[in-house]
mmCIF file of C-alpha atoms in Angstrom:
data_model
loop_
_atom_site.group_PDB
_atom_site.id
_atom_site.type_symbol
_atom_site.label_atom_id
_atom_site.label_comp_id
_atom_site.label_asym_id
_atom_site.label_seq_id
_atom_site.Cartn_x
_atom_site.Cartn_y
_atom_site.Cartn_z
ATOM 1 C CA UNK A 414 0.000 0.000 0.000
ATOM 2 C CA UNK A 415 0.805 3.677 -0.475
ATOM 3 C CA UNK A 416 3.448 4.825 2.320
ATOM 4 C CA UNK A 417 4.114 8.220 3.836
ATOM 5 C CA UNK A 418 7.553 8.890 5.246
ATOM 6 C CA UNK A 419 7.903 11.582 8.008
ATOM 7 C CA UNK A 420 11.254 13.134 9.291
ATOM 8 C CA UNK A 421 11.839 13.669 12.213
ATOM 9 C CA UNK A 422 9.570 12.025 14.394
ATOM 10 C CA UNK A 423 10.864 14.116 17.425
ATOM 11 C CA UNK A 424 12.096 17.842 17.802
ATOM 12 C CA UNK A 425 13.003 19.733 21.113
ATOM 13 C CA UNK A 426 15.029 22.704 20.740
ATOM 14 C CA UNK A 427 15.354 26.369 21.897
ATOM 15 C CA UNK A 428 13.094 28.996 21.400
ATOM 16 C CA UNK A 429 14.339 30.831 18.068
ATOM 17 C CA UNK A 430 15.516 27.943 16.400
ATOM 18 C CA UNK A 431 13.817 27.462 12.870
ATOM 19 C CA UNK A 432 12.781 23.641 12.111
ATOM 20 C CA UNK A 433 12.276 21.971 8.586
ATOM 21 C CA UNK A 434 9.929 18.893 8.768
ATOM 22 C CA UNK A 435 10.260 16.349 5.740
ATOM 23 C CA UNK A 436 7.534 14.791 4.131
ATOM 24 C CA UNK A 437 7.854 12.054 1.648
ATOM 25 C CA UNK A 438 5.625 9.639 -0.735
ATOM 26 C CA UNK A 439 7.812 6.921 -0.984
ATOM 27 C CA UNK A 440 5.859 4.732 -3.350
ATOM 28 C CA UNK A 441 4.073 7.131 -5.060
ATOM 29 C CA UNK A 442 3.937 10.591 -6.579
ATOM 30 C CA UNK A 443 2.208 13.360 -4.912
ATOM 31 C CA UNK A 444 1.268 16.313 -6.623
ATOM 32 C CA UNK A 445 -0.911 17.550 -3.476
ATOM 33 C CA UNK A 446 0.358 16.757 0.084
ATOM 34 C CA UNK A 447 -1.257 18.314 2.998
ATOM 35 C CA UNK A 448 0.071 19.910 6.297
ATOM 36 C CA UNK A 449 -1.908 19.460 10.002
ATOM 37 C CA UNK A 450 -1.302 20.111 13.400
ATOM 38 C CA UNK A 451 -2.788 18.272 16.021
ATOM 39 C CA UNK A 452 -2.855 20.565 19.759
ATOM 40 C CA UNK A 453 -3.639 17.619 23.071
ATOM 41 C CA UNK A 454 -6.797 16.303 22.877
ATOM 42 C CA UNK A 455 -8.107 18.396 19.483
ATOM 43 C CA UNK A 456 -8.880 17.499 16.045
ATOM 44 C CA UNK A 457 -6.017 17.948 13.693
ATOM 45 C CA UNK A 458 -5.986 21.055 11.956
ATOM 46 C CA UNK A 459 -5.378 21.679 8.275
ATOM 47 C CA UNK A 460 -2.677 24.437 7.865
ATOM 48 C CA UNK A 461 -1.820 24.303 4.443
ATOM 49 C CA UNK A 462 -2.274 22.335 1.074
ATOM 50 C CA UNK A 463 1.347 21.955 -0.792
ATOM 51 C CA UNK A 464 1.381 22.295 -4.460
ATOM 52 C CA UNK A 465 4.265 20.311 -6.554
ATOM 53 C CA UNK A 466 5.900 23.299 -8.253
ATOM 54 C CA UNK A 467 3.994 26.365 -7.274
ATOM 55 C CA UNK A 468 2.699 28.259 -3.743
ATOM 56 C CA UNK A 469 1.176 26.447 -0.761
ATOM 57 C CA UNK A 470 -2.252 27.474 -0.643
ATOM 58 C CA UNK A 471 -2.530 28.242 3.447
ATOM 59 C CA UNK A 472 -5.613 28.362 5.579
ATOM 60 C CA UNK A 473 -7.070 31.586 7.192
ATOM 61 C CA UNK A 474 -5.222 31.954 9.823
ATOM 62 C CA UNK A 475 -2.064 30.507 9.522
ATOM 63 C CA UNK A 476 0.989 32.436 8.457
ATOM 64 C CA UNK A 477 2.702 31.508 5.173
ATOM 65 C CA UNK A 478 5.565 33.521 6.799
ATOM 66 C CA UNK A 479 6.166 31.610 9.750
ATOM 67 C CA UNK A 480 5.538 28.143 8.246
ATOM 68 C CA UNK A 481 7.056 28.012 4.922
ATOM 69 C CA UNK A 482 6.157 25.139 2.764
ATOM 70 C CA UNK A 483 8.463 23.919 -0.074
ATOM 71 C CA UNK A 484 7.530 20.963 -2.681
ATOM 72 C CA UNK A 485 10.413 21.216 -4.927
ATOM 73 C CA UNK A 486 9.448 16.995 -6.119
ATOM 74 C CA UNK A 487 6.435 14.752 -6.682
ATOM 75 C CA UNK A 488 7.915 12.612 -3.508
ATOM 76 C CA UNK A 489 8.640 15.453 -1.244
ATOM 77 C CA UNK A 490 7.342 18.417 1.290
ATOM 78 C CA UNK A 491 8.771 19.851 3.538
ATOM 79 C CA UNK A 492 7.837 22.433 6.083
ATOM 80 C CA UNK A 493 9.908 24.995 8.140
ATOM 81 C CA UNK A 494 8.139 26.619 11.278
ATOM 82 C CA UNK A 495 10.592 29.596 11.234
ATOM 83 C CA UNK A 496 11.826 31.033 14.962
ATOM 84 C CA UNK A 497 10.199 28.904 16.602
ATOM 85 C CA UNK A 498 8.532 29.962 19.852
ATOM 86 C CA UNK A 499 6.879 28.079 23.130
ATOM 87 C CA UNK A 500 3.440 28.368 21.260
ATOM 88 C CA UNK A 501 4.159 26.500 18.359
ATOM 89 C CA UNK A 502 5.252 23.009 20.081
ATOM 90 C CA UNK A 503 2.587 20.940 18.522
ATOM 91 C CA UNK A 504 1.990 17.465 16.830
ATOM 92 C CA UNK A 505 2.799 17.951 12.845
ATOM 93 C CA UNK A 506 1.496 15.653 10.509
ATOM 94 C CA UNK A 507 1.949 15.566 6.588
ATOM 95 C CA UNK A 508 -0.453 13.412 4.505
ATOM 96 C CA UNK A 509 -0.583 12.453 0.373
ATOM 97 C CA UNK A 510 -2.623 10.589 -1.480
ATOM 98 C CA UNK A 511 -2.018 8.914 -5.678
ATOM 99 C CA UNK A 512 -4.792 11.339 -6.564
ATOM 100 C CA UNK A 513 -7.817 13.260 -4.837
ATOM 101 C CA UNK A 514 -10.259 10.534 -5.055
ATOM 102 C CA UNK A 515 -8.007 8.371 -3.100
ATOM 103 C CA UNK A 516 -7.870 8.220 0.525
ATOM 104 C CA UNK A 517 -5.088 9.758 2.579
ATOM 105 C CA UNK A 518 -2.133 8.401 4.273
ATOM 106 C CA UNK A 519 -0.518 9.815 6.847
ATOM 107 C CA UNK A 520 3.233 10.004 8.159
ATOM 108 C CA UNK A 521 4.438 9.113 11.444
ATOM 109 C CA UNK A 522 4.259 12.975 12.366
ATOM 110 C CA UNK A 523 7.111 15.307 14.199
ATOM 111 C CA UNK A 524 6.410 16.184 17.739
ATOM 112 C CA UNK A 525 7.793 19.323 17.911
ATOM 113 C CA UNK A 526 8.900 21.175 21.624
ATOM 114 C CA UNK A 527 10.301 24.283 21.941
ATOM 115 C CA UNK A 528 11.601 25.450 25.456
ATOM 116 C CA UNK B 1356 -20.656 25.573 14.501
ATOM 117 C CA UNK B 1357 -17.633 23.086 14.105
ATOM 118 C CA UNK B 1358 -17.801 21.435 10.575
ATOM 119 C CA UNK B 1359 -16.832 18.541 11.433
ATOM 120 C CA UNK B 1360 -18.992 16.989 14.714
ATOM 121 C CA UNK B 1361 -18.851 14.114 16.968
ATOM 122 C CA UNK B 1362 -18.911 12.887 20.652
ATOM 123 C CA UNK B 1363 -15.874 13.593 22.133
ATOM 124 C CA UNK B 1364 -16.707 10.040 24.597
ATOM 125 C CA UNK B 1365 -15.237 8.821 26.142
ATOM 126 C CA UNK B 1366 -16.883 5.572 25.927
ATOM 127 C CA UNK B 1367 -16.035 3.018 28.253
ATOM 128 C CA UNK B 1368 -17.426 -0.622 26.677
ATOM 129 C CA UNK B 1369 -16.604 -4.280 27.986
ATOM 130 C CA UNK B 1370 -15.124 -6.735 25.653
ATOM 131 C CA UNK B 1371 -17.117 -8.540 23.253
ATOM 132 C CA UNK B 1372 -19.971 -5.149 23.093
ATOM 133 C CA UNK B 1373 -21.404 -3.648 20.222
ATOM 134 C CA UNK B 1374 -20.654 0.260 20.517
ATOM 135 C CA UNK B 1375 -21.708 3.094 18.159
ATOM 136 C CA UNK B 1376 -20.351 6.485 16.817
ATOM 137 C CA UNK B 1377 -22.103 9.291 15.126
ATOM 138 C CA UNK B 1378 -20.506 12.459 13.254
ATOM 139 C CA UNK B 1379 -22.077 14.930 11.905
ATOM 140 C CA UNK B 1380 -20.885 17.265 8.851
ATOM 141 C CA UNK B 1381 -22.052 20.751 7.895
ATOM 142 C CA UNK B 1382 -20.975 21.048 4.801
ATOM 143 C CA UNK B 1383 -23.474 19.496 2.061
ATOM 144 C CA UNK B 1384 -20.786 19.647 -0.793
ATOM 145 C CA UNK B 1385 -18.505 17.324 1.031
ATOM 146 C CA UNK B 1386 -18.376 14.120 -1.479
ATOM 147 C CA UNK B 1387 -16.005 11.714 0.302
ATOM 148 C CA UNK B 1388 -16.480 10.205 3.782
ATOM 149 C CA UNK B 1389 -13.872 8.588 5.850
ATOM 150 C CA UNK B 1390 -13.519 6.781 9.125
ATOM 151 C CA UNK B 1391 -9.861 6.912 10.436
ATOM 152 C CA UNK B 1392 -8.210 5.558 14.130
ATOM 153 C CA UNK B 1393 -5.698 7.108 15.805
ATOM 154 C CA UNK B 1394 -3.967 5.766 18.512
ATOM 155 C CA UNK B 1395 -2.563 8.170 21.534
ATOM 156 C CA UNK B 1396 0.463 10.117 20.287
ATOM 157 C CA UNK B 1397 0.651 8.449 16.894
ATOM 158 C CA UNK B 1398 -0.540 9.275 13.134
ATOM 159 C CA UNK B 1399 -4.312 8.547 11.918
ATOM 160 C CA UNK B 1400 -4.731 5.236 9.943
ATOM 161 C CA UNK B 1401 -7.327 4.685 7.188
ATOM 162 C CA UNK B 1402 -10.209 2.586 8.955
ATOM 163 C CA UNK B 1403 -12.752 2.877 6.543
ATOM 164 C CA UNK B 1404 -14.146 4.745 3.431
ATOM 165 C CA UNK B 1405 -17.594 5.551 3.675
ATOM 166 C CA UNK B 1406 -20.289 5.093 0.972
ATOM 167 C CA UNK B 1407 -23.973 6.062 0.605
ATOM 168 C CA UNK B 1408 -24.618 2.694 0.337
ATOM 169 C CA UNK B 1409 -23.342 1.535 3.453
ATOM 170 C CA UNK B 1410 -20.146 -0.844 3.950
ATOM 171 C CA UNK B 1411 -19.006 -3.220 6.225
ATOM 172 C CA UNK B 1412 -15.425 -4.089 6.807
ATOM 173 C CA UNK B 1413 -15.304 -7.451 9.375
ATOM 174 C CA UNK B 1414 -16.577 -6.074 12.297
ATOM 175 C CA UNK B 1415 -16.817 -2.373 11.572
ATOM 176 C CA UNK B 1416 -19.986 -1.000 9.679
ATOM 177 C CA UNK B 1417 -19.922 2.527 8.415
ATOM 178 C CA UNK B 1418 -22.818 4.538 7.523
ATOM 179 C CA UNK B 1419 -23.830 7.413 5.591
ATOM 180 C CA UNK B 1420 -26.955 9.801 5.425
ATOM 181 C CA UNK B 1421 -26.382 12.396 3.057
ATOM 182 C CA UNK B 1422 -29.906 14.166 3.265
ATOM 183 C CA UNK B 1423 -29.362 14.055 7.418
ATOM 184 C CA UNK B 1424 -25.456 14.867 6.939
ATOM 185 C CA UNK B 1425 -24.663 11.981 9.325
ATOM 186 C CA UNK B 1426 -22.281 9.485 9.629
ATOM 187 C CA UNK B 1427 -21.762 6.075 11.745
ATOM 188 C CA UNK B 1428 -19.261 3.900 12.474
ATOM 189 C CA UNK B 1429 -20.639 0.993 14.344
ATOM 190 C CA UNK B 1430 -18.444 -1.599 15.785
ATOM 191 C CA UNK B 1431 -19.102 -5.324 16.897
ATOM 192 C CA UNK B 1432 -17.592 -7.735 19.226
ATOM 193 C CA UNK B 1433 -15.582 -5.180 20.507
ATOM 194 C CA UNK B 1434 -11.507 -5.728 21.702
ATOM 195 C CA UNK B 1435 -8.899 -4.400 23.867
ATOM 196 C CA UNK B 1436 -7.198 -3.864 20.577
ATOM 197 C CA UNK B 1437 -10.024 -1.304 19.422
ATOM 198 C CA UNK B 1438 -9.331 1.249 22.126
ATOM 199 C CA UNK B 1439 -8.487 4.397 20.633
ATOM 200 C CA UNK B 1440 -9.550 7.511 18.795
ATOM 201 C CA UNK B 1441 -12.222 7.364 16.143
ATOM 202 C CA UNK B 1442 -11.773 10.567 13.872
ATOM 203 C CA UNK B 1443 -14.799 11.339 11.909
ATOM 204 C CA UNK B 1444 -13.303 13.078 8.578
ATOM 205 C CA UNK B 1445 -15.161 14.757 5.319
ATOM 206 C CA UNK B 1446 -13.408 15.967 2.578
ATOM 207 C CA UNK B 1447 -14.533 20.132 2.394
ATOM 208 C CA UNK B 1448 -16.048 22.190 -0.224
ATOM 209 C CA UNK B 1449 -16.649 21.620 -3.394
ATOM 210 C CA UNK B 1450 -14.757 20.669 -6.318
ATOM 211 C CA UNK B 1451 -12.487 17.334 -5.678
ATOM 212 C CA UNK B 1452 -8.775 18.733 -3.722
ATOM 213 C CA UNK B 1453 -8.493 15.937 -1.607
ATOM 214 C CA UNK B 1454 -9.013 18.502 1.917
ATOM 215 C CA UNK B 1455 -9.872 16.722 5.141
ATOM 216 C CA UNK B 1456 -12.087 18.007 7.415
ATOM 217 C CA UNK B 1457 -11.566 16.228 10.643
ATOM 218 C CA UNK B 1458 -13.864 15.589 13.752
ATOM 219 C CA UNK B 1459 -12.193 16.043 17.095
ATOM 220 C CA UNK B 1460 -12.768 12.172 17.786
ATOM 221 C CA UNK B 1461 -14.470 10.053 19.559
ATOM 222 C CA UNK B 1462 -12.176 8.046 22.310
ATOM 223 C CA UNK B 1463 -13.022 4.819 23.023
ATOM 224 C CA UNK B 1464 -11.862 2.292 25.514
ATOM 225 C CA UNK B 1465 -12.754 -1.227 25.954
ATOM 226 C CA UNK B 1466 -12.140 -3.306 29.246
ATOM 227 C CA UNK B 1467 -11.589 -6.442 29.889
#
C-alpha cells in the first residue's frame, strides 16, 4: 500500500531555532500533500495544502511567513516553522494521497517542543 | 458551529460489546467520507471509506446519510485492541482537492 515517510519524528530545541519537517511519498507521486497540526486532545488542523511546483495554498489563519512550505518533487514536502517559539510546540502531521479521489495516508508525524 | 462533529466520549465498553459512533458534517458539498483511528500520540490510519450505500469491513460498519449529513461507524464484538480515537473526517467544499475536514474524535476504551 501507499506509504508516507515523516522526518523527524521528534524535535526539542530552543526557542528561536527554525525547524524543517520532511515529508515524503515513498511509493508514489504526490502532486498535493497536505500539512496538520494536532494541539492535546483536538482534532487535527489543516494548515496548508502543498502544491508540486507552485505556492502552498494556506488556511485563514495561519501564516505563510512563519511556516514556509516547499515541494520542490512529486515525492517530497517539507515544512519549516521559522523562529520557533513556546506556542508553536505541537503534533505535525503531513499526509498524500495517488490522486484526490483516493484516501489519505498519513506520516508518522514530528512532535515538535520548543523550550 | 464546528464542521466537522462528533462525541468527544469517552466511551467506556466491555469486551465482546457492540458500541456506536455518530458524526455529523455541515458542509453538504462534502463528497467523500472517511472513518480513520488514531492511537494516543501516533498518526491517523485509514479505517474505513464511507459510501452512501453503506459498507461493512469485518466487524466495523460505516454509515452514511447524506440528506441528514450523518455518519456512523458501528463496531461489533468489541476488543482491547479497538481502544483508541475514532476521527470522523469529510473531505470540504466543493470541487475534488483531496481537503480533510476532521472531527475532534471520539475516544473509546474497551475493558476487559
Amino acid at each position: 500500500g501507499a506509504v508516507v515517510s515523516q522526518h523527524p519524528s521528534r524535535v526539542i530545541c530552543k526557542s528561536g531555532t527554525s525547524v524543517k519537517i520532511e515529508c515524503r511519498s515513498l511509493d508514489f507521486q504526490a502532486t498535493t500533500m497536505f500539512w496538520y497540526r494536532q494541539f492535546p486532545k483536538q482534532s487535527l488542523m489543516l494548515m496548508a495544502t502543498s502544491n508540486e511546483g507552485s505556492k502552498a495554498t494556506y488556511e485563514q489563519g495561519v501564516e505563510k511567513d512563519k511556516f514556509l512550505i516547499n515541494h520542490a518533487s512529486l515525492t517530497l514536502s517539507t515544512l519549516t516553522v521559522t523562529s520557533a517559539h513556546p506556542e508553536d510546540s505541537s503534533f505535525y502531521i503531513c499526509s498524500a494521497s495517488k490522486n484526490s479521489n483516493q484516501p489519505q495516508h498519513f506520516g508518522d508525524g514530528t512532535r515538535l517542543s520548543i523550550l | 458551529r464546528k464542521e466537522v462533529e462528533q462525541d468527544p466520549g469517552p466511551f467506556n465498553v466491555p469486551e465482546g460489546a457492540t458500541v456506536a459512533f455518530n458524526c455529523t458534517y455541515s458542509n453538504s458539498a462534502s463528497q467523500s467520507f472517511f472513518w480513520y483511528r488514531q492511537d494516543c500520540r501516533k498518526e491517523p490510519k485509514l479505517l474505513m471509506s464511507v459510501y452512501s450505500s453503506g459498507n461493512e469491513d469485518g466487524r466495523f460498519t460505516a454509515q452514511l446519510n447524506r440528506a441528514s449529513q450523518y455518519i456512523s461507524l458501528l463496531i461489533r464484538d468489541s476488543k482491547l485492541s479497538d481502544s483508541a480515537t475514532y476521527l470522523c473526517v469529510v473531505t470540504g467544499g466543493s470541487g475534488n482537492t483531496g481537503k480533510l475536514i476532521f472531527g475532534q474524535g471520539t475516544t473509546l476504551q474497551v475493558k476487559p
